[in-house]
C-alpha cells in the first residue's frame, strides 16, 4: 500500500450533499490535473446531510464523474468504506449495517453499482463492529480481494490491537490482511483523555504509528486541517483543543508558515507527509484543493520539525 512518496488524498464526504455535483466535478478535475490520484469516499456519505437519511450521494457523484470522463478510471484510485450506512433512513446508529459477512458483501455490491466500477482499489472497514465475529469480517474482506472486487483492504477507526488480531486471523485463513490504517490526526492535539464529540472518530496514537511502521502499513489521516481552523478566524477549534499546548503549536505554525511563505494548511500537510502519512483533504472549492496539492512542494527542515516536536 505504501507509495514511494506520501500522497494528498481527496476526501469526497460532502459531494452530492453540501458540495453540489457541478462543483464536485470541478474539484475532481482540478485534483487530477494537479497530479492527484486517490479518492476517498464511503457508502454512508453523507446520510446526516442527505434528506433521504441514507448514504450513497458521494459515490453516485464520483460514478457520474467517471462516466462523464471516459478513461479516468485508469487514472484515479478509489477507496470506499462499509460499516455505517443506515439500513433504515434517519435511524443511525441503531440501523447501521455493521460488518457481518452479508453486510460487507451487500454494502460493497451497492457501492460498486453507485460508482459504476467493477472493483475498488482499497476497501475500508469504517469502524469496529463487535457484534460481528472478527474472523467473519476478516474472511469477508479477504474473499472480496480473492474475487478482485477490492484490490487491498484496510481498517479505519480501529485500535491497533484489533487490527493485529485481524491480521493474524487473515494469516490463519490464508486471505489478504488489512494493510492500511485510517485515523484522525493533526498538528494540534486535544487535551489527554478527553472524549471526542464525534464518537465515531478515533485518534491516531504513537502506538498506531509504531505498529504501522513495524508492519509496513499505510497510514491515512482525516480531519487533518481541523475543518479550516488553521486558516479561518471564523472556524474556531473545538473546546477540547483549548489548552496551552495548542497556543504554543499555533504560534510555531504561524512562524514556520511565514518563514516559508506558504499557508498554515500547507505546513500541516507537509508535516504529516514528512512522517510518511497520507493526509485526506476535504474541500468545497477548487482553490482549496489547488492549495492542498501545493503542500507537496513544501519541505520542512530538521529545525522546523524540532520546533514542532518541542511544543507538541
CSV table of C-alpha atoms in Angstrom, one decimal:
chain,number,residue,atom,x,y,z
A,1,UNK,CA,0.0,0.0,0.0
A,2,UNK,CA,2.9,2.3,0.7
A,3,UNK,CA,3.8,4.5,-2.3
A,4,UNK,CA,7.3,6.0,-2.8
A,5,UNK,CA,6.1,9.4,-1.7
A,6,UNK,CA,3.1,10.2,0.6
A,7,UNK,CA,0.0,11.4,-1.3
A,8,UNK,CA,-2.7,14.0,-0.8
A,9,UNK,CA,-5.9,12.1,-0.7
A,10,UNK,CA,-9.1,13.8,-1.9
A,11,UNK,CA,-11.8,13.3,0.7
A,12,UNK,CA,-15.2,13.4,-1.0
A,13,UNK,CA,-17.5,13.1,2.0
A,14,UNK,CA,-19.7,16.1,1.2
A,15,UNK,CA,-20.0,15.5,-2.6
A,16,UNK,CA,-23.7,15.4,-3.6
A,17,UNK,CA,-24.9,16.9,-0.3
A,18,UNK,CA,-23.0,20.0,1.0
A,19,UNK,CA,-21.0,20.2,-2.2
A,20,UNK,CA,-23.1,20.4,-5.4
A,21,UNK,CA,-22.3,17.9,-8.2
A,22,UNK,CA,-21.0,20.5,-10.6
A,23,UNK,CA,-18.7,21.9,-8.0
A,24,UNK,CA,-17.6,18.4,-7.1
A,25,UNK,CA,-16.8,17.7,-10.8
A,26,UNK,CA,-14.6,20.8,-11.0
A,27,UNK,CA,-12.8,19.8,-7.8
A,28,UNK,CA,-12.2,16.3,-9.1
A,29,UNK,CA,-11.0,17.7,-12.5
A,30,UNK,CA,-8.6,20.1,-10.7
A,31,UNK,CA,-7.3,17.3,-8.4
A,32,UNK,CA,-6.4,15.0,-11.3
A,33,UNK,CA,-5.0,17.9,-13.3
A,34,UNK,CA,-2.7,18.6,-10.4
A,35,UNK,CA,-1.4,15.1,-10.2
A,36,UNK,CA,-3.8,13.7,-7.5
A,37,UNK,CA,-4.6,10.0,-7.6
A,38,UNK,CA,-6.6,8.8,-4.6
A,39,UNK,CA,-10.3,9.5,-4.0
A,40,UNK,CA,-11.7,8.5,-0.6
A,41,UNK,CA,-15.4,8.0,0.0
A,42,UNK,CA,-17.8,5.7,1.9
A,43,UNK,CA,-21.1,4.2,1.4
A,44,UNK,CA,-22.6,6.2,4.3
A,45,UNK,CA,-21.6,9.6,2.9
A,46,UNK,CA,-23.3,11.7,3.9
A,47,UNK,CA,-26.5,10.3,5.4
A,48,UNK,CA,-26.6,13.0,8.1
A,49,UNK,CA,-26.7,15.8,5.4
A,50,UNK,CA,-29.0,14.0,2.9
A,51,UNK,CA,-32.7,14.5,3.1
A,52,UNK,CA,-33.1,10.8,2.3
A,53,UNK,CA,-31.5,9.8,5.6
A,54,UNK,CA,-29.1,7.3,3.9
A,55,UNK,CA,-25.7,7.5,2.3
A,56,UNK,CA,-24.6,7.0,-1.3
A,57,UNK,CA,-24.6,10.5,-2.6
A,58,UNK,CA,-20.8,10.8,-2.7
A,59,UNK,CA,-20.3,7.5,-4.5
A,60,UNK,CA,-23.0,8.5,-7.0
A,61,UNK,CA,-21.3,11.8,-7.8
A,62,UNK,CA,-18.0,10.0,-8.3
A,63,UNK,CA,-19.7,7.5,-10.6
A,64,UNK,CA,-21.3,10.2,-12.6
A,65,UNK,CA,-18.0,12.0,-13.0
A,66,UNK,CA,-16.3,8.8,-14.1
A,67,UNK,CA,-18.9,8.2,-16.7
A,68,UNK,CA,-18.5,11.8,-17.9
A,69,UNK,CA,-14.7,11.4,-18.1
A,70,UNK,CA,-14.0,8.3,-20.3
A,71,UNK,CA,-10.7,6.7,-19.4
A,72,UNK,CA,-10.5,8.4,-16.0
A,73,UNK,CA,-10.9,5.2,-14.1
A,74,UNK,CA,-7.4,4.2,-15.2
A,75,UNK,CA,-6.0,7.4,-13.8
A,76,UNK,CA,-7.6,7.5,-10.3
A,77,UNK,CA,-7.7,5.1,-7.5
A,78,UNK,CA,-10.9,4.7,-5.4
A,79,UNK,CA,-11.2,3.9,-1.7
A,80,UNK,CA,-14.6,3.4,-0.1
A,81,UNK,CA,-15.9,2.1,3.2
A,82,UNK,CA,-18.6,-0.1,4.7
A,83,UNK,CA,-20.0,-0.3,8.2
A,84,UNK,CA,-22.0,2.9,9.0
A,85,UNK,CA,-24.7,3.2,6.3
A,86,UNK,CA,-28.2,3.2,7.8
A,87,UNK,CA,-30.4,0.4,6.7
A,88,UNK,CA,-33.4,2.4,7.8
A,89,UNK,CA,-33.5,6.1,6.8
A,90,UNK,CA,-32.8,8.5,9.6
A,91,UNK,CA,-32.1,5.6,12.0
A,92,UNK,CA,-28.5,5.7,13.0
A,93,UNK,CA,-26.7,4.1,14.8
A,94,UNK,CA,-29.4,1.6,15.6
A,95,UNK,CA,-29.7,0.5,11.9
A,96,UNK,CA,-26.1,0.8,10.8
A,97,UNK,CA,-25.2,-2.0,8.5
A,98,UNK,CA,-22.3,-3.5,10.6
A,99,UNK,CA,-19.5,-5.8,9.5
A,100,UNK,CA,-21.1,-9.2,9.2
A,101,UNK,CA,-20.2,-11.1,6.0
A,102,UNK,CA,-23.6,-10.5,4.5
A,103,UNK,CA,-23.4,-6.8,5.4
A,104,UNK,CA,-19.9,-6.4,3.9
A,105,UNK,CA,-20.8,-8.2,0.6
A,106,UNK,CA,-24.1,-6.3,0.2
A,107,UNK,CA,-22.6,-3.0,1.1
A,108,UNK,CA,-19.7,-3.4,-1.4
A,109,UNK,CA,-22.0,-4.6,-4.2
A,110,UNK,CA,-24.2,-1.4,-3.8
A,111,UNK,CA,-21.1,0.8,-3.7
A,112,UNK,CA,-19.8,-0.7,-7.0
A,113,UNK,CA,-23.2,-0.1,-8.6
A,114,UNK,CA,-23.2,3.6,-7.5
A,115,UNK,CA,-19.6,4.1,-8.5
A,116,UNK,CA,-20.2,2.3,-11.8
A,117,UNK,CA,-17.0,0.3,-11.4
A,118,UNK,CA,-16.1,-3.4,-11.1
A,119,UNK,CA,-13.7,-3.0,-8.3
A,120,UNK,CA,-12.3,-0.5,-5.7
A,121,UNK,CA,-8.6,-0.1,-5.1
A,122,UNK,CA,-9.0,0.0,-1.3
A,123,UNK,CA,-11.9,-1.1,0.8
A,124,UNK,CA,-12.1,0.1,4.4
A,125,UNK,CA,-13.9,-1.3,7.4
A,126,UNK,CA,-15.2,2.1,8.5
A,127,UNK,CA,-15.3,1.3,12.2
A,128,UNK,CA,-15.4,-1.6,14.6
A,129,UNK,CA,-18.5,-3.9,14.8
A,130,UNK,CA,-18.0,-6.1,17.9
A,131,UNK,CA,-21.4,-7.7,17.3
A,132,UNK,CA,-19.9,-9.5,14.3
A,133,UNK,CA,-17.1,-12.1,14.9
A,134,UNK,CA,-13.8,-10.6,13.7
A,135,UNK,CA,-12.9,-13.8,11.9
A,136,UNK,CA,-16.1,-13.5,9.9
A,137,UNK,CA,-15.4,-9.9,8.9
A,138,UNK,CA,-11.8,-10.7,8.0
A,139,UNK,CA,-13.0,-13.6,5.9
A,140,UNK,CA,-15.5,-11.4,4.0
A,141,UNK,CA,-12.9,-8.8,3.2
A,142,UNK,CA,-10.4,-11.5,2.2
A,143,UNK,CA,-13.0,-13.1,-0.1
A,144,UNK,CA,-13.6,-9.7,-1.9
A,145,UNK,CA,-9.8,-9.4,-2.6
A,146,UNK,CA,-9.8,-13.0,-3.9
A,147,UNK,CA,-12.6,-12.1,-6.2
A,148,UNK,CA,-10.9,-9.0,-7.4
A,149,UNK,CA,-13.7,-6.8,-6.1
A,150,UNK,CA,-11.2,-5.0,-3.8
A,151,UNK,CA,-7.5,-4.8,-4.5
A,152,UNK,CA,-6.5,-4.0,-0.9
A,153,UNK,CA,-8.2,-3.8,2.4
A,154,UNK,CA,-7.8,-1.6,5.5
A,155,UNK,CA,-9.2,-0.6,8.9
A,156,UNK,CA,-10.5,2.8,9.7
A,157,UNK,CA,-11.0,3.9,13.4
A,158,UNK,CA,-9.8,0.6,14.8
A,159,UNK,CA,-7.4,0.2,17.7
A,160,UNK,CA,-4.0,-1.3,16.8
A,161,UNK,CA,-4.6,-4.5,18.8
A,162,UNK,CA,-7.8,-5.3,16.8
A,163,UNK,CA,-6.0,-4.7,13.5
A,164,UNK,CA,-3.2,-7.0,14.6
A,165,UNK,CA,-5.7,-9.6,15.7
A,166,UNK,CA,-7.4,-9.3,12.3
A,167,UNK,CA,-4.1,-9.7,10.5
A,168,UNK,CA,-3.4,-12.8,12.5
A,169,UNK,CA,-6.8,-14.2,11.6
A,170,UNK,CA,-6.2,-13.4,7.9
A,171,UNK,CA,-2.9,-15.3,8.0
A,172,UNK,CA,-4.8,-18.3,9.6
A,173,UNK,CA,-7.4,-18.2,6.9
A,174,UNK,CA,-5.0,-17.6,4.1
A,175,UNK,CA,-6.6,-14.4,2.9
A,176,UNK,CA,-5.5,-10.8,2.3
A,177,UNK,CA,-4.9,-8.9,5.6
A,178,UNK,CA,-5.8,-5.3,6.4
A,179,UNK,CA,-2.7,-3.4,5.3
A,180,UNK,CA,-3.8,0.3,5.9
A,181,UNK,CA,-5.0,2.4,8.8
A,182,UNK,CA,-7.2,5.5,8.7
A,183,UNK,CA,-7.4,7.6,11.8
A,184,UNK,CA,-7.9,11.2,12.9
A,185,UNK,CA,-4.8,13.2,13.3
A,186,UNK,CA,-3.4,16.7,13.1
A,187,UNK,CA,-0.7,19.0,14.3
A,188,UNK,CA,-2.8,20.2,17.3
A,189,UNK,CA,-3.9,17.6,19.9
A,190,UNK,CA,-6.9,17.6,22.2
A,191,UNK,CA,-6.5,17.5,26.0
A,192,UNK,CA,-5.4,14.0,27.0
A,193,UNK,CA,-8.1,11.5,27.9
A,194,UNK,CA,-10.8,14.0,26.7
A,195,UNK,CA,-13.6,12.3,24.7
A,196,UNK,CA,-14.2,13.5,21.2
A,197,UNK,CA,-17.5,15.0,20.4
A,198,UNK,CA,-17.5,12.8,17.2
A,199,UNK,CA,-17.9,9.5,18.9
A,200,UNK,CA,-17.2,7.5,15.7
A,201,UNK,CA,-13.7,9.1,15.4
A,202,UNK,CA,-10.6,7.6,16.7
A,203,UNK,CA,-7.3,9.5,17.2
A,204,UNK,CA,-4.0,8.3,15.8
A,205,UNK,CA,-1.7,7.4,18.6
A,206,UNK,CA,2.1,6.8,18.8
A,207,UNK,CA,1.3,3.1,19.2
A,208,UNK,CA,-0.6,3.2,15.9
A,209,UNK,CA,2.4,4.8,14.1
A,210,UNK,CA,4.8,2.3,15.7
A,211,UNK,CA,2.6,-0.6,14.7
A,212,UNK,CA,2.2,0.7,11.2
A,213,UNK,CA,5.9,1.3,10.8
A,214,UNK,CA,6.9,-2.2,12.1
A,215,UNK,CA,4.3,-3.9,9.8
A,216,UNK,CA,4.7,-1.8,6.7
A,217,UNK,CA,1.1,-0.5,6.9
A,218,UNK,CA,-0.1,2.7,5.1
A,219,UNK,CA,-1.4,5.4,7.4
A,220,UNK,CA,-4.1,7.8,6.1
A,221,UNK,CA,-5.4,10.6,8.4
A,222,UNK,CA,-8.6,12.6,8.3
A,223,UNK,CA,-9.7,16.0,9.8
A,224,UNK,CA,-6.0,16.9,9.4
A,225,UNK,CA,-6.8,20.6,8.6
A,226,UNK,CA,-9.3,20.8,11.5
A,227,UNK,CA,-12.2,22.0,9.4
A,228,UNK,CA,-10.4,25.1,8.3
A,229,UNK,CA,-9.5,26.3,11.8
A,230,UNK,CA,-5.8,26.8,10.9
A,231,UNK,CA,-6.6,29.5,8.3
A,232,UNK,CA,-10.1,30.8,9.1
A,233,UNK,CA,-10.8,33.1,12.1
A,234,UNK,CA,-14.5,32.2,11.9
A,235,UNK,CA,-13.7,28.5,12.4
A,236,UNK,CA,-12.6,28.0,16.0
A,237,UNK,CA,-11.1,24.8,17.3
A,238,UNK,CA,-13.4,22.6,19.4
A,239,UNK,CA,-13.1,23.3,23.2
A,240,UNK,CA,-11.1,20.1,23.8
A,241,UNK,CA,-8.2,21.8,22.0
A,242,UNK,CA,-8.3,24.8,24.3
A,243,UNK,CA,-5.1,24.3,26.3
A,244,UNK,CA,-1.6,25.9,26.5
A,245,UNK,CA,-0.1,23.3,24.1
A,246,UNK,CA,-2.4,24.4,21.3
A,247,UNK,CA,-1.4,28.0,21.8
A,248,UNK,CA,2.3,27.1,21.5
A,249,UNK,CA,1.7,24.9,18.5
A,250,UNK,CA,-0.2,27.5,16.6
A,251,UNK,CA,2.5,30.1,17.4
A,252,UNK,CA,5.2,27.9,15.9
A,253,UNK,CA,2.9,27.1,12.9
A,254,UNK,CA,2.4,30.7,12.2
A,255,UNK,CA,6.2,31.4,12.4
A,256,UNK,CA,7.1,28.5,10.1
A,257,UNK,CA,4.4,29.3,7.5
A,258,UNK,CA,5.7,32.9,7.5
A,259,UNK,CA,9.3,31.8,7.1
A,260,UNK,CA,8.4,29.5,4.2
A,261,UNK,CA,5.9,31.9,2.6
A,262,UNK,CA,3.2,29.2,2.5
A,263,UNK,CA,-0.1,28.8,4.2
A,264,UNK,CA,-0.5,27.2,7.6
A,265,UNK,CA,-2.5,24.4,5.9
A,266,UNK,CA,0.3,23.6,3.6
A,267,UNK,CA,2.7,23.4,6.6
A,268,UNK,CA,0.4,21.0,8.4
A,269,UNK,CA,0.1,18.8,5.3
A,270,UNK,CA,3.8,18.8,4.7
A,271,UNK,CA,4.5,17.9,8.4
A,272,UNK,CA,2.2,14.9,8.0
A,273,UNK,CA,3.7,13.8,4.7
A,274,UNK,CA,7.2,14.0,6.0
A,275,UNK,CA,6.2,11.4,8.6
A,276,UNK,CA,5.1,9.1,5.8
A,277,UNK,CA,1.4,9.8,6.4
A,278,UNK,CA,-1.1,10.3,3.6
A,279,UNK,CA,-3.5,13.1,4.7
A,280,UNK,CA,-7.1,13.3,3.5
A,281,UNK,CA,-8.3,16.8,2.5
A,282,UNK,CA,-12.0,17.5,2.2
A,283,UNK,CA,-12.7,20.7,0.2
A,284,UNK,CA,-15.6,22.6,-1.1
A,285,UNK,CA,-13.8,24.8,-3.7
A,286,UNK,CA,-11.3,24.3,-6.5
A,287,UNK,CA,-8.8,26.8,-5.0
A,288,UNK,CA,-8.7,24.8,-1.8
A,289,UNK,CA,-7.6,21.6,-3.5
A,290,UNK,CA,-5.1,23.5,-5.5
A,291,UNK,CA,-3.6,24.9,-2.4
A,292,UNK,CA,-3.5,21.5,-0.7
A,293,UNK,CA,-1.7,19.9,-3.6
A,294,UNK,CA,0.8,22.7,-3.4
A,295,UNK,CA,1.9,21.3,0.0
A,296,UNK,CA,3.8,18.6,-1.8
A,297,UNK,CA,6.4,21.1,-2.7
A,298,UNK,CA,6.8,22.3,0.9
A,299,UNK,CA,9.9,20.9,2.7
A,300,UNK,CA,10.3,21.3,6.5
A,301,UNK,CA,13.9,21.0,7.6
A,302,UNK,CA,15.1,19.4,10.8
A,303,UNK,CA,15.0,22.7,12.7
A,304,UNK,CA,11.3,23.1,11.8
A,305,UNK,CA,10.5,19.6,12.9
A,306,UNK,CA,12.4,20.0,16.2
A,307,UNK,CA,10.4,23.2,16.9
A,308,UNK,CA,7.1,21.4,16.4
A,309,UNK,CA,8.3,18.4,18.5
A,310,UNK,CA,9.2,20.7,21.4
A,311,UNK,CA,5.6,22.1,21.7
A,312,UNK,CA,3.5,19.0,21.0
